[in-house]
Amino acid sequence: MEKGRRQFALIILDILLIQVGVLFCFLLRFDGKLSTEPAASYLMVYFKWAILITVVKIGVYAMFQLYNSLWRYASVEELIQVVLAALFGVFSFFAVLYVLDITLPRSIVILSGIMDMLLLGAVRFGYRALRIVKDYGASGLIKRFHDKRILIVGAGVAGATLAKEIKNQASGRDLIVGFIDDDVTKQGRLINGITVLGDRFDILRAVIDHKVDEIIIALPSGNHSVIKEVVNICTQAHCRLRILPSLDELLSGQVTVNAIRNVEIDDLLGRDVINLDETAYARLIFGKIVMVTGAGGSIGSEIVRQVLKHKPAKVLMIDIYENNLYNLQQELLRELADAPLEVLIASVRDCKRIDELMERYRPQIIFHAAAHKHVPLMETSPKEAIKNNIFGTLNLITTAQKYEVERFVQISTDKAVNPTNVMGATKRACEMLIQAMNGLSRTELIAVRFGNVLGSDGSVIPLFKKQIADGGPVTVTHKDIIRYFMTIPEATRLVIQAASLGKGGEIFVLDMGEPIRIYELAEKMIRLSGFEPHRDIEIKVTGLRPGEKLFEELLIDDQHTVSTELDKIFVEKTTPLDWPNVSQEIANLKEALEHSENQAKIALSDMVKTYIYPR
């Protein structure tokens, strides 16, 4: 009912405006002398047919939906509607004169169309201006006429579709000021009525010239090096930054406004999609019973997700912490109601429990991701690190060999390279177990080594996010500390791919790309959160923690690694290890656990020669 009354009022107002416009046209055409001939005669002719002409014009305006728009949201689209409606109104006016053989000056007809544009447009936009002044005050008129001024980076299909959808939104409050595209053939051209302002190096100039509030990066098929450079440029603009998901994420193939997300640090640090050998990948998993230890953790849970994509017979999810495991189970069952999952609470240190599970389920592949991994905590609890990481792994390997598991994959870390801390030393000891125990049975033992993963439990990214959300300060241990980063999905896919390549006894090393300076990472995360580092959010340098390196060792070294048939995966050249010698060192380490933490660290350094522990 309210809508009907509003439309009726609009029509009545437009009827009055049409008459006012025509009278004004007569005044212009006849220099204000309406009582003299021939003005008086023409005016009488118009009055005779005024109702018909007005009804025809109102019908044209209704056809252009001038009575379905909300005036308070009047925008450029409404202006275009008014202009087109007025033009067609002129044509309809001429049509009435022609069909009924009515004589009126053509100038009156044309001028009436112009007056309709001016009067109808002025009333509609004037109403919106008054509403803005009422809601936000006079100072808000310019600011609020468009809520956001948007710059779209990428004038391809995705960018053009996105621009069209933004323009078609009901509110009509956002203005797209232009496109940015590196294609020189597009620059200076109009796409959907929007100008391509330049290439990526013109972004900052465009932001200033056009008072941009928000940048949207619409490059879903762009390689990551380009996106990374664009994001780096955009972070200097000090305006909101959003991005369309990649093609991998846009599973539906539809580009929608709802698909836009905030730019994440992954967009700055992630890398181009890696080409995998999907056949070997699938052959490793299809129809197999797969056990994943530490399945509730960030790496273990992603391994489970990746494994499920390749139709295993069953996935055994093992973890000692039931909350994470339960949450993962519920997530997976929501997505795959018939997922072949078994959720099992167990500690890898519990020999009897692990033996029971192996005997009952007979897994064919094991991904061992369970470990204590926090460097500072393991420095203060070295015995727990040794028990869980080394003896838990030894227990798993021994049981796997007993039940003739086909392949055992140990998740290792770059901190195992020349370790300076207990955690790194225990992970190197696990690699030594892989090397020494391979060949003792039919089970092929493999280790895969990589660096930090973005967003993993306890990593620097979630910590920085929380600190920024709390208003700072963001804490960095040293201004020059650097780390290698990889996304969790990338790391886990490479782990499974390396497992498909292994023949037993190898230590696979993943190419982590270029190192990242953590201090600069903190600055970028602050900017991506909409703040200015050192002004809005403080960055505090706290000093290196016990056992922490300033620079992690380079993972890829031509002198110590050989390439495989797949990019990003290498094999470390190693000296063969003899099991009797390693087993003796394990026995010494076990005995040391009965004594002090200092003796345990000494025994660990005796086993891992590259771990130097002051005695």
Coordinates of C-alpha atoms in Angstrom, one line a residue:
M1 CA 0.0 0.0 0.0
E2 CA 2.8 2.4 0.9
K3 CA 4.6 1.6 -2.4
G4 CA 1.3 2.3 -4.3
R5 CA 0.8 5.7 -2.6
R6 CA 4.5 6.6 -3.3
Q7 CA 4.2 5.8 -7.0
F8 CA 0.9 7.7 -7.3
A9 CA 2.5 10.8 -5.7
L10 CA 5.5 10.5 -8.1
I11 CA 3.1 10.3 -11.1
I12 CA 1.1 13.4 -10.0
L13 CA 4.3 15.3 -9.4
D14 CA 5.7 14.4 -12.9
I15 CA 2.3 15.5 -14.5
L16 CA 2.7 18.9 -12.9
L17 CA 6.4 19.1 -13.9
I18 CA 5.6 18.2 -17.6
Q19 CA 3.0 21.1 -17.7
V20 CA 5.5 23.5 -16.1
G21 CA 8.1 22.5 -18.5
V22 CA 5.9 23.0 -21.6
L23 CA 4.8 26.5 -20.4
F24 CA 8.4 27.4 -19.8
C25 CA 9.2 26.3 -23.4
F26 CA 6.4 28.5 -24.7
L27 CA 7.9 31.4 -22.8
L28 CA 11.3 30.8 -24.3
R29 CA 10.0 30.3 -27.8
F30 CA 7.9 33.4 -27.9
D31 CA 10.0 35.7 -25.7
G32 CA 7.4 35.7 -22.9
K33 CA 4.6 37.1 -25.1
L34 CA 1.9 34.3 -24.7
S35 CA -1.1 36.6 -25.4
T36 CA -0.1 37.5 -28.9
E37 CA -0.3 35.5 -32.0
P38 CA 0.7 32.9 -33.0
A39 CA 1.7 32.0 -29.3
A40 CA -1.9 32.1 -28.1
S41 CA -3.2 29.8 -30.9
Y42 CA -0.4 27.3 -30.3
L43 CA -1.0 27.3 -26.6
M44 CA -4.7 26.6 -27.1
V45 CA -3.8 23.7 -29.4
Y46 CA -1.5 22.2 -26.7
F47 CA -4.2 22.6 -24.0
K48 CA -6.6 20.7 -26.2
W49 CA -4.3 17.7 -26.4
A50 CA -2.4 18.2 -23.1
I51 CA -4.1 15.2 -21.4
L52 CA -3.3 12.8 -24.2
I53 CA 0.3 14.0 -24.6
T54 CA 0.9 13.9 -20.8
V55 CA -0.6 10.3 -20.5
V56 CA 1.7 9.1 -23.4
K57 CA 4.8 10.7 -21.7
I58 CA 3.9 9.2 -18.3
G59 CA 3.5 5.8 -20.0
V60 CA 7.0 6.2 -21.5
Y61 CA 8.4 7.2 -18.1
A62 CA 6.8 4.2 -16.5
M63 CA 8.3 2.0 -19.2
F64 CA 11.7 3.2 -18.1
Q65 CA 10.8 2.4 -14.5
L66 CA 11.1 5.9 -13.2
Y67 CA 8.5 5.0 -10.6
N68 CA 10.2 1.9 -9.2
S69 CA 13.4 3.6 -8.0
L70 CA 13.9 4.8 -4.5
W71 CA 14.7 8.5 -4.6
R72 CA 16.9 8.4 -1.5
Y73 CA 19.3 6.2 -3.5
A74 CA 19.2 8.1 -6.7
S75 CA 22.4 7.5 -8.6
V76 CA 24.0 7.8 -12.1
E77 CA 21.8 4.9 -13.2
E78 CA 18.6 6.9 -12.3
L79 CA 20.1 9.9 -14.2
I80 CA 20.6 7.8 -17.3
Q81 CA 17.0 6.5 -16.9
V82 CA 15.7 10.0 -16.8
V83 CA 17.7 11.1 -19.8
L84 CA 16.6 8.1 -21.9
A85 CA 13.0 8.5 -20.8
A86 CA 12.9 12.2 -21.7
L87 CA 14.4 11.4 -25.2
F88 CA 11.8 8.8 -25.8
G89 CA 9.2 11.2 -24.5
V90 CA 10.2 13.6 -27.2
F91 CA 9.7 10.8 -29.8
S92 CA 6.3 10.0 -28.4
F93 CA 5.3 13.7 -28.5
F94 CA 6.2 13.9 -32.2
A95 CA 4.3 10.6 -32.8
V96 CA 1.1 12.0 -31.3
L97 CA 1.4 15.2 -33.4
Y98 CA 2.0 13.1 -36.5
V99 CA -0.8 10.6 -36.0
L100 CA -3.4 13.3 -35.0
D101 CA -2.1 15.8 -37.5
I102 CA -1.6 18.4 -34.8
T103 CA 0.4 21.5 -35.6
L104 CA 2.9 22.7 -32.9
P105 CA 6.4 24.2 -33.3
R106 CA 9.0 21.5 -33.3
S107 CA 11.2 23.6 -31.1
I108 CA 8.5 23.3 -28.4
V109 CA 8.6 19.5 -28.6
I110 CA 12.4 19.4 -28.4
L111 CA 12.6 22.0 -25.6
S112 CA 10.0 20.2 -23.6
G113 CA 12.2 17.0 -23.6
I114 CA 15.1 19.0 -22.3
M115 CA 13.0 20.6 -19.6
D116 CA 11.7 17.1 -18.6
M117 CA 15.3 16.0 -18.2
L118 CA 16.2 19.0 -16.1
L119 CA 13.0 19.1 -13.9
L120 CA 12.6 15.3 -13.3
G121 CA 16.3 14.9 -12.7
A122 CA 16.6 17.9 -10.4
V123 CA 13.7 16.8 -8.3
R124 CA 15.0 13.3 -7.9
F125 CA 18.6 14.2 -7.1
G126 CA 17.5 17.2 -5.0
Y127 CA 15.4 14.8 -2.8
R128 CA 18.5 12.7 -2.3
A129 CA 20.6 15.7 -1.4
L130 CA 18.1 16.8 1.2
R131 CA 18.0 13.3 2.7
I132 CA 21.8 13.3 2.9
V133 CA 21.8 16.8 4.6
K134 CA 19.1 15.6 7.0
D135 CA 21.0 12.4 7.9
Y136 CA 24.6 13.7 7.9
G137 CA 24.5 17.5 7.9
A138 CA 25.6 19.9 5.2
S139 CA 29.2 18.8 5.4
G140 CA 28.2 15.2 4.6
L141 CA 26.6 16.1 1.3
I142 CA 29.7 15.7 -0.8
K143 CA 31.0 12.8 1.2
R144 CA 27.8 10.7 1.4
F145 CA 26.6 11.2 -2.2
H146 CA 28.8 8.1 -2.9
D147 CA 29.5 6.0 0.1
K148 CA 32.7 4.6 -1.5
R149 CA 34.8 5.6 -4.5
I150 CA 36.2 2.4 -5.8
L151 CA 39.2 1.6 -8.1
I152 CA 39.2 -1.8 -9.7
V153 CA 42.6 -3.4 -10.6
G154 CA 42.0 -5.7 -13.6
A155 CA 39.8 -4.8 -16.5
G156 CA 39.3 -8.4 -17.8
V157 CA 36.1 -10.4 -17.6
A158 CA 36.2 -10.7 -13.8
G159 CA 36.7 -6.9 -13.3
A160 CA 34.1 -5.9 -15.9
T161 CA 31.6 -8.4 -14.4
L162 CA 32.3 -7.1 -10.9
A163 CA 31.9 -3.5 -12.0
K164 CA 28.5 -4.3 -13.5
E165 CA 27.4 -6.0 -10.4
I166 CA 28.5 -3.2 -8.1
K167 CA 26.7 -0.7 -10.3
N168 CA 23.5 -2.9 -10.2
Q169 CA 23.4 -3.1 -6.5
A170 CA 20.2 -1.7 -4.9
S171 CA 21.8 1.0 -2.9
G172 CA 23.6 2.6 -5.8
R173 CA 25.8 4.5 -3.4
D174 CA 29.2 3.2 -4.6
L175 CA 31.0 4.9 -7.5
I176 CA 33.6 3.1 -9.6
V177 CA 36.1 5.8 -10.5
G178 CA 38.1 3.7 -13.0
F179 CA 40.0 0.5 -13.9
I180 CA 43.7 -0.3 -13.7
D181 CA 45.1 -2.8 -16.3
D182 CA 48.5 -3.5 -17.6
D183 CA 47.1 -4.2 -21.1
V184 CA 48.1 -1.1 -23.1
T185 CA 45.3 -1.7 -25.6
K186 CA 42.7 -1.1 -22.9
Q187 CA 44.3 2.0 -21.3
G188 CA 42.3 5.1 -22.0
R189 CA 39.4 3.0 -23.3
L190 CA 35.9 2.7 -21.7
I191 CA 34.7 -0.6 -20.3
N192 CA 31.0 -0.5 -19.2
G193 CA 31.3 3.2 -19.3
I194 CA 34.3 3.2 -16.9
T195 CA 37.7 4.5 -18.0
V196 CA 40.9 2.4 -17.8
L197 CA 43.2 4.9 -16.1
G198 CA 46.5 3.2 -16.5
D199 CA 48.7 0.3 -15.4
R200 CA 49.7 -0.9 -12.0
F201 CA 52.3 1.8 -11.6
D202 CA 49.5 4.4 -11.9
I203 CA 47.5 3.1 -8.9
L204 CA 48.8 5.6 -6.4
R205 CA 48.3 8.5 -8.8
A206 CA 44.8 7.3 -9.5
V207 CA 44.0 7.0 -5.8
I208 CA 45.0 10.6 -5.2
D209 CA 43.5 12.1 -8.3
H210 CA 40.1 10.4 -7.8
K211 CA 40.0 10.4 -4.0
V212 CA 39.7 6.6 -3.9
D213 CA 38.3 5.0 -0.7
E214 CA 38.6 1.3 -1.7
I215 CA 40.7 -0.7 -4.1
I216 CA 39.4 -4.1 -5.4
I217 CA 41.9 -6.4 -7.0
A218 CA 40.1 -8.4 -9.7
L219 CA 42.8 -10.7 -11.0
P220 CA 41.5 -14.2 -10.2
S221 CA 43.6 -15.9 -12.9
G222 CA 46.7 -13.7 -12.4
N223 CA 50.0 -15.4 -11.3
H224 CA 50.9 -14.7 -7.7
S225 CA 54.0 -12.7 -8.5
V226 CA 51.8 -10.1 -10.2
I227 CA 49.2 -10.1 -7.5
K228 CA 52.0 -9.8 -4.8
E229 CA 53.4 -6.7 -6.6
V230 CA 49.9 -5.2 -7.0
V231 CA 49.1 -5.7 -3.3
N232 CA 52.5 -4.2 -2.3
I233 CA 51.7 -1.1 -4.3
C234 CA 48.1 -0.9 -3.0
T235 CA 49.2 -1.1 0.7
Q236 CA 50.9 2.2 0.2
A237 CA 47.6 3.9 -0.8
H238 CA 46.2 3.9 2.8
C239 CA 42.7 2.9 1.7
R240 CA 40.6 -0.3 2.1
L241 CA 41.9 -3.2 0.0
R242 CA 39.9 -6.2 -1.1
I243 CA 40.4 -8.9 -3.6
L244 CA 38.5 -11.4 -5.7
P245 CA 39.3 -15.0 -4.8
S246 CA 41.6 -17.0 -7.1
L247 CA 40.1 -19.4 -9.7
D248 CA 40.9 -22.3 -7.4
E249 CA 38.6 -20.7 -4.8
L250 CA 35.8 -19.7 -7.2
L251 CA 34.6 -23.2 -7.6
S252 CA 31.3 -22.1 -9.0
G253 CA 32.9 -20.0 -11.7
Q254 CA 30.7 -17.1 -10.7
V255 CA 32.2 -13.6 -9.9
T256 CA 30.0 -12.0 -7.4
V257 CA 30.3 -9.1 -5.0
N258 CA 29.8 -11.5 -2.1
A259 CA 32.9 -13.4 -3.3
I260 CA 35.2 -10.4 -2.6
R261 CA 37.3 -10.8 0.5
N262 CA 39.8 -8.7 2.4
V263 CA 43.4 -9.1 1.3
E264 CA 45.2 -11.5 3.5
I265 CA 48.9 -11.9 4.2
D266 CA 48.7 -15.1 2.1
D267 CA 48.2 -12.9 -1.0
L268 CA 51.5 -11.3 -0.2
L269 CA 53.5 -14.3 0.7
G270 CA 51.9 -17.2 -1.1
R271 CA 53.3 -18.4 -4.4
D272 CA 52.1 -19.5 -7.9
V273 CA 50.1 -22.7 -8.1
I274 CA 52.4 -25.7 -8.3
N275 CA 51.9 -28.3 -11.0
L276 CA 51.6 -31.7 -9.4
D277 CA 51.6 -35.2 -10.8
E278 CA 48.0 -35.9 -10.1
T279 CA 48.2 -39.5 -11.4
A280 CA 51.0 -40.4 -8.9
Y281 CA 49.3 -38.4 -6.2
A282 CA 46.0 -40.3 -6.7
R283 CA 47.7 -43.7 -7.1
L284 CA 49.3 -43.3 -3.7
I285 CA 46.0 -42.6 -1.9
F286 CA 43.1 -44.3 -3.9
G287 CA 41.6 -47.2 -2.1
K288 CA 44.2 -47.1 0.8
I289 CA 43.8 -47.0 4.5
V290 CA 45.6 -43.9 5.6
M291 CA 46.6 -43.0 9.1
V292 CA 47.4 -39.3 10.0
T293 CA 48.9 -38.6 13.4
G294 CA 48.5 -35.1 14.9
A295 CA 45.4 -35.0 12.7
G296 CA 43.9 -32.1 14.8
G297 CA 46.7 -29.8 14.1
S298 CA 47.1 -27.3 11.2
I299 CA 49.3 -29.6 9.1
G300 CA 47.7 -32.9 10.0
S301 CA 44.1 -31.6 9.4
E302 CA 45.0 -30.3 6.0
I303 CA 46.7 -33.6 5.1
V304 CA 43.4 -35.3 6.0
R305 CA 41.5 -32.8 3.7
Q306 CA 43.8 -33.5 0.8
V307 CA 43.8 -37.2 1.3
L308 CA 40.0 -37.3 1.2
K309 CA 40.0 -35.7 -2.2
H310 CA 41.5 -38.9 -3.7
K311 CA 39.0 -41.5 -2.4
P312 CA 40.9 -43.5 0.3
A313 CA 39.3 -46.6 1.7
K314 CA 39.5 -45.1 5.2
V315 CA 41.3 -42.2 7.0
L316 CA 42.4 -42.8 10.6
M317 CA 42.6 -39.5 12.4
I318 CA 44.9 -39.8 15.4
D319 CA 45.5 -37.1 18.0
I320 CA 45.9 -36.8 21.8
Y321 CA 43.8 -33.6 21.9
E322 CA 40.2 -34.4 21.4
N323 CA 38.8 -30.9 20.9
N324 CA 40.6 -30.2 17.7
L325 CA 39.9 -33.7 16.4
Y326 CA 36.2 -33.4 17.2
N327 CA 36.0 -30.0 15.4
L328 CA 37.7 -31.4 12.4
Q329 CA 35.4 -34.4 12.3
Q330 CA 32.3 -32.2 12.4
E331 CA 33.7 -29.9 9.7
L332 CA 34.5 -32.8 7.3
L333 CA 31.2 -34.6 7.9
R334 CA 29.3 -31.3 7.1
E335 CA 31.1 -31.3 3.7
L336 CA 31.2 -35.0 3.1
A337 CA 28.5 -36.8 5.0
D338 CA 29.8 -40.2 3.9
A339 CA 33.5 -39.5 4.5
P340 CA 35.3 -42.7 5.5
L341 CA 36.7 -41.3 8.8
E342 CA 37.7 -43.0 12.0
V343 CA 38.5 -40.6 14.9
L344 CA 40.8 -42.2 17.4
I345 CA 42.2 -40.6 20.5
A346 CA 45.8 -41.8 21.2
S347 CA 49.3 -40.7 22.0
V348 CA 52.1 -41.8 19.7
R349 CA 54.1 -42.5 22.9
D350 CA 51.7 -45.2 24.0
C351 CA 53.2 -48.3 22.6
K352 CA 50.3 -50.6 23.5
R353 CA 47.6 -48.3 22.2
I354 CA 49.4 -47.7 18.9
D355 CA 50.0 -51.5 18.5
E356 CA 46.2 -52.1 19.1
L357 CA 45.3 -49.6 16.4
M358 CA 47.7 -50.9 13.9
E359 CA 46.6 -54.4 14.4
R360 CA 42.9 -53.5 14.1
Y361 CA 43.0 -51.1 11.1
R362 CA 46.1 -52.2 9.2
P363 CA 46.9 -48.8 7.7
Q364 CA 48.9 -48.9 4.4
I365 CA 50.2 -45.3 4.6
I366 CA 51.1 -43.2 7.6
F367 CA 51.6 -39.4 7.7
H368 CA 53.3 -38.6 11.0
A369 CA 52.5 -35.0 11.9
A370 CA 52.2 -35.3 15.7
A371 CA 55.0 -33.4 17.4
H372 CA 55.9 -30.8 20.0
K373 CA 57.0 -27.9 17.9
H374 CA 57.2 -24.7 19.9
V375 CA 60.8 -23.8 20.1
P376 CA 60.8 -21.7 23.4
L377 CA 58.6 -24.2 25.2
M378 CA 60.7 -27.1 24.2
E379 CA 63.8 -25.3 25.5
T380 CA 62.3 -25.3 29.0
S381 CA 60.9 -28.9 28.7
P382 CA 63.5 -30.8 26.7
K383 CA 62.6 -34.2 28.1
E384 CA 59.0 -33.9 26.9
A385 CA 60.3 -32.9 23.4
I386 CA 62.6 -35.9 23.3
K387 CA 59.9 -38.3 24.6
N388 CA 57.2 -37.1 22.2
N389 CA 59.2 -36.3 19.1
I390 CA 61.9 -39.0 19.1
F391 CA 60.5 -41.9 21.1
G392 CA 56.9 -41.3 19.8
T393 CA 58.3 -41.5 16.2
L394 CA 60.4 -44.5 17.1
N395 CA 57.3 -46.2 18.5
L396 CA 55.3 -45.5 15.3
I397 CA 58.1 -46.7 12.9
T398 CA 58.7 -49.9 14.9
T399 CA 54.9 -50.7 14.9
A400 CA 54.5 -49.7 11.3
Q401 CA 57.3 -52.1 10.3
K402 CA 55.8 -54.8 12.5
Y403 CA 52.5 -54.6 10.6
E404 CA 54.1 -54.0 7.2
V405 CA 52.8 -50.6 6.5
E406 CA 53.6 -49.7 2.9
R407 CA 54.9 -46.1 3.4
F408 CA 55.7 -44.0 6.4
V409 CA 56.0 -40.2 5.9
Q410 CA 57.7 -38.2 8.6
I411 CA 56.9 -34.4 8.7
S412 CA 60.1 -32.6 9.4
T413 CA 61.2 -28.9 9.6
D414 CA 64.0 -26.6 8.4
K415 CA 64.9 -26.2 12.1
A416 CA 66.4 -29.7 11.8
V417 CA 69.2 -28.2 9.7
N418 CA 72.2 -27.4 12.0
P419 CA 69.7 -27.1 14.9
T420 CA 70.3 -24.5 17.6
N421 CA 67.4 -25.7 19.8
V422 CA 66.0 -28.8 21.3
M423 CA 63.0 -28.9 19.0
G424 CA 65.1 -28.8 15.9
A425 CA 67.5 -31.4 17.3
T426 CA 64.7 -33.8 18.0
K427 CA 63.3 -33.4 14.5
R428 CA 66.8 -34.1 13.1
A429 CA 66.9 -37.2 15.3
C430 CA 63.6 -38.3 13.7
E431 CA 65.2 -37.9 10.3
M432 CA 68.1 -40.0 11.4
L433 CA 65.6 -42.8 12.4
I434 CA 64.1 -42.6 8.9
Q435 CA 67.5 -43.0 7.3
A436 CA 68.8 -45.7 9.7
M437 CA 65.6 -47.8 10.0
N438 CA 64.7 -47.9 6.3
G439 CA 65.4 -51.3 4.9
L440 CA 64.8 -53.1 8.1
S441 CA 61.4 -54.2 6.8
R442 CA 59.2 -53.7 3.7
T443 CA 58.0 -50.4 5.0
E444 CA 59.4 -47.4 3.0
L445 CA 60.4 -44.6 5.4
I446 CA 60.4 -41.1 4.1
A447 CA 60.9 -37.6 5.6
V448 CA 59.7 -34.3 4.2
R449 CA 61.3 -31.1 5.4
F450 CA 59.9 -27.6 5.0
G451 CA 59.8 -24.3 6.8
N452 CA 57.1 -22.2 8.4
V453 CA 53.5 -22.4 7.1
L454 CA 51.2 -19.5 7.0
G455 CA 48.6 -19.5 9.7
S456 CA 49.6 -22.7 11.4
D457 CA 48.9 -23.2 15.1
G458 CA 51.3 -21.1 17.1
S459 CA 52.9 -19.4 14.1
V460 CA 53.7 -15.7 13.9
I461 CA 50.7 -14.8 11.6
P462 CA 47.9 -15.7 14.1
L463 CA 49.9 -14.0 16.8
F464 CA 50.3 -10.8 14.8
K465 CA 46.6 -10.8 13.9
K466 CA 45.6 -11.1 17.6
Q467 CA 48.0 -8.3 18.6
I468 CA 46.7 -6.0 15.9
A469 CA 43.1 -6.7 17.0
D470 CA 44.1 -5.9 20.5
G471 CA 45.5 -2.5 19.4
G472 CA 49.2 -3.6 19.6
P473 CA 52.0 -3.6 20.2
V474 CA 53.1 -6.2 17.6
T475 CA 56.1 -8.0 19.0
V476 CA 59.1 -9.0 16.8
T477 CA 62.1 -10.7 18.4
H478 CA 64.7 -9.0 16.1
K479 CA 64.5 -6.4 13.3
D480 CA 66.6 -8.6 11.0
I481 CA 65.1 -12.0 11.6
I482 CA 64.0 -13.8 8.5
R483 CA 61.9 -16.9 7.8
Y484 CA 60.7 -19.0 4.9
F485 CA 56.9 -19.3 4.5
M486 CA 54.6 -21.6 2.6
T487 CA 50.8 -21.9 2.7
I488 CA 49.3 -24.9 4.5
P489 CA 47.6 -26.3 1.4
E490 CA 50.8 -25.9 -0.7
A491 CA 52.9 -27.6 2.0
T492 CA 50.6 -30.6 2.5
R493 CA 50.1 -31.1 -1.3
L494 CA 53.9 -31.2 -1.7
V495 CA 54.2 -33.6 1.3
I496 CA 51.8 -36.1 -0.3
Q497 CA 53.5 -35.6 -3.7
A498 CA 56.9 -36.3 -2.2
A499 CA 55.5 -39.4 -0.5
S500 CA 54.4 -40.6 -4.0
L501 CA 58.0 -40.2 -5.2
G502 CA 59.8 -41.9 -2.3
K503 CA 61.5 -45.2 -2.6
G504 CA 62.6 -45.3 1.1
G505 CA 65.3 -43.6 3.1
E506 CA 65.0 -40.1 1.4
I507 CA 64.8 -36.8 3.1
F508 CA 62.7 -34.6 0.7
V509 CA 63.3 -30.9 0.9
L510 CA 60.6 -28.4 -0.3
D511 CA 61.6 -25.2 -2.1
M512 CA 60.3 -22.5 0.2
G513 CA 61.0 -19.6 -2.2
E514 CA 62.4 -16.3 -1.0
P515 CA 62.8 -15.6 2.7
I516 CA 60.6 -13.0 4.4
R517 CA 61.8 -10.4 6.9
I518 CA 59.5 -10.7 9.9
Y519 CA 59.7 -7.0 10.8
E520 CA 58.4 -6.1 7.3
L521 CA 55.8 -8.8 7.6
A522 CA 54.5 -7.1 10.7
E523 CA 54.3 -3.7 8.9
K524 CA 52.4 -5.2 6.0
M525 CA 49.9 -7.0 8.2
I526 CA 49.3 -3.7 10.1
R527 CA 48.6 -1.9 6.8
L528 CA 46.3 -4.7 5.6
S529 CA 44.4 -4.3 8.8
G530 CA 43.8 -0.6 7.9
F531 CA 46.3 0.9 10.3
E532 CA 49.6 2.7 9.9
P533 CA 52.6 1.0 11.5
H534 CA 54.5 3.0 14.2
R535 CA 51.6 5.5 14.3
D536 CA 48.5 3.5 15.0
I537 CA 50.1 0.3 16.0
E538 CA 53.5 0.0 17.7
I539 CA 56.0 -2.6 16.7
K540 CA 58.1 -3.7 19.6
V541 CA 61.4 -5.6 19.3
T542 CA 61.7 -8.0 22.2
G543 CA 65.0 -9.8 21.5
L544 CA 65.7 -13.4 20.3
R545 CA 64.2 -16.2 22.4
P546 CA 66.2 -19.1 23.7
G547 CA 67.2 -21.4 20.9
E548 CA 65.9 -19.0 18.2
K549 CA 68.0 -18.4 15.0
L550 CA 68.3 -15.1 13.3
F551 CA 68.4 -16.7 9.9
E552 CA 67.1 -20.2 9.1
E553 CA 69.3 -22.3 7.0
L554 CA 68.7 -22.3 3.3
L555 CA 66.8 -25.4 2.5
I556 CA 67.8 -25.7 -1.2
D557 CA 71.6 -25.9 -1.7
D558 CA 73.0 -27.3 -5.0
Q559 CA 75.9 -28.9 -3.1
H560 CA 73.6 -30.8 -0.8
T561 CA 70.4 -31.5 -2.7
V562 CA 69.4 -33.0 -6.0
S563 CA 66.3 -32.2 -8.0
T564 CA 63.4 -34.6 -8.7
E565 CA 61.2 -34.8 -11.7
L566 CA 58.8 -32.3 -10.0
D567 CA 59.4 -28.6 -9.3
K568 CA 59.8 -27.5 -5.7
I569 CA 60.7 -30.9 -4.5
F570 CA 64.4 -31.9 -3.9
V571 CA 66.2 -34.8 -2.2
E572 CA 69.0 -34.0 0.3
K573 CA 72.2 -35.8 -0.2
T574 CA 73.0 -37.7 3.0
T575 CA 75.6 -40.0 4.4
P576 CA 74.0 -43.5 5.0
L577 CA 73.4 -44.2 8.7
D578 CA 73.9 -47.5 10.4
W579 CA 71.0 -48.7 12.6
P580 CA 73.1 -50.4 15.2
N581 CA 75.0 -47.1 15.9
V582 CA 71.8 -45.1 15.9
S583 CA 70.1 -47.6 18.1
Q584 CA 72.9 -47.3 20.6
E585 CA 72.6 -43.5 20.6
I586 CA 68.8 -44.0 21.2
A587 CA 69.6 -46.3 24.2
N588 CA 71.9 -43.6 25.6
L589 CA 69.3 -41.0 25.1
K590 CA 66.7 -43.1 26.8
E591 CA 69.0 -43.6 29.8
A592 CA 69.7 -39.9 30.0
L593 CA 66.0 -39.2 30.3
E594 CA 66.1 -40.9 33.7
H595 CA 68.5 -38.1 34.9
S596 CA 68.6 -34.4 34.6
E597 CA 67.5 -32.2 31.7
N598 CA 71.1 -31.2 31.2
Q599 CA 72.1 -34.8 30.7
A600 CA 69.2 -35.3 28.3
K601 CA 70.4 -32.3 26.2
I602 CA 74.0 -33.7 26.2
A603 CA 72.8 -37.1 25.0
L604 CA 70.8 -35.4 22.3
S605 CA 73.8 -33.4 21.1
D606 CA 75.8 -36.7 21.1
M607 CA 73.3 -38.2 18.8
V608 CA 72.8 -35.1 16.6
K609 CA 76.3 -34.0 15.9
T610 CA 75.3 -30.6 14.4
Y611 CA 73.4 -29.6 17.5
I612 CA 75.9 -27.8 19.7
Y613 CA 74.9 -27.8 23.4
P614 CA 77.4 -26.1 25.8
R615 CA 78.5 -28.6 28.5

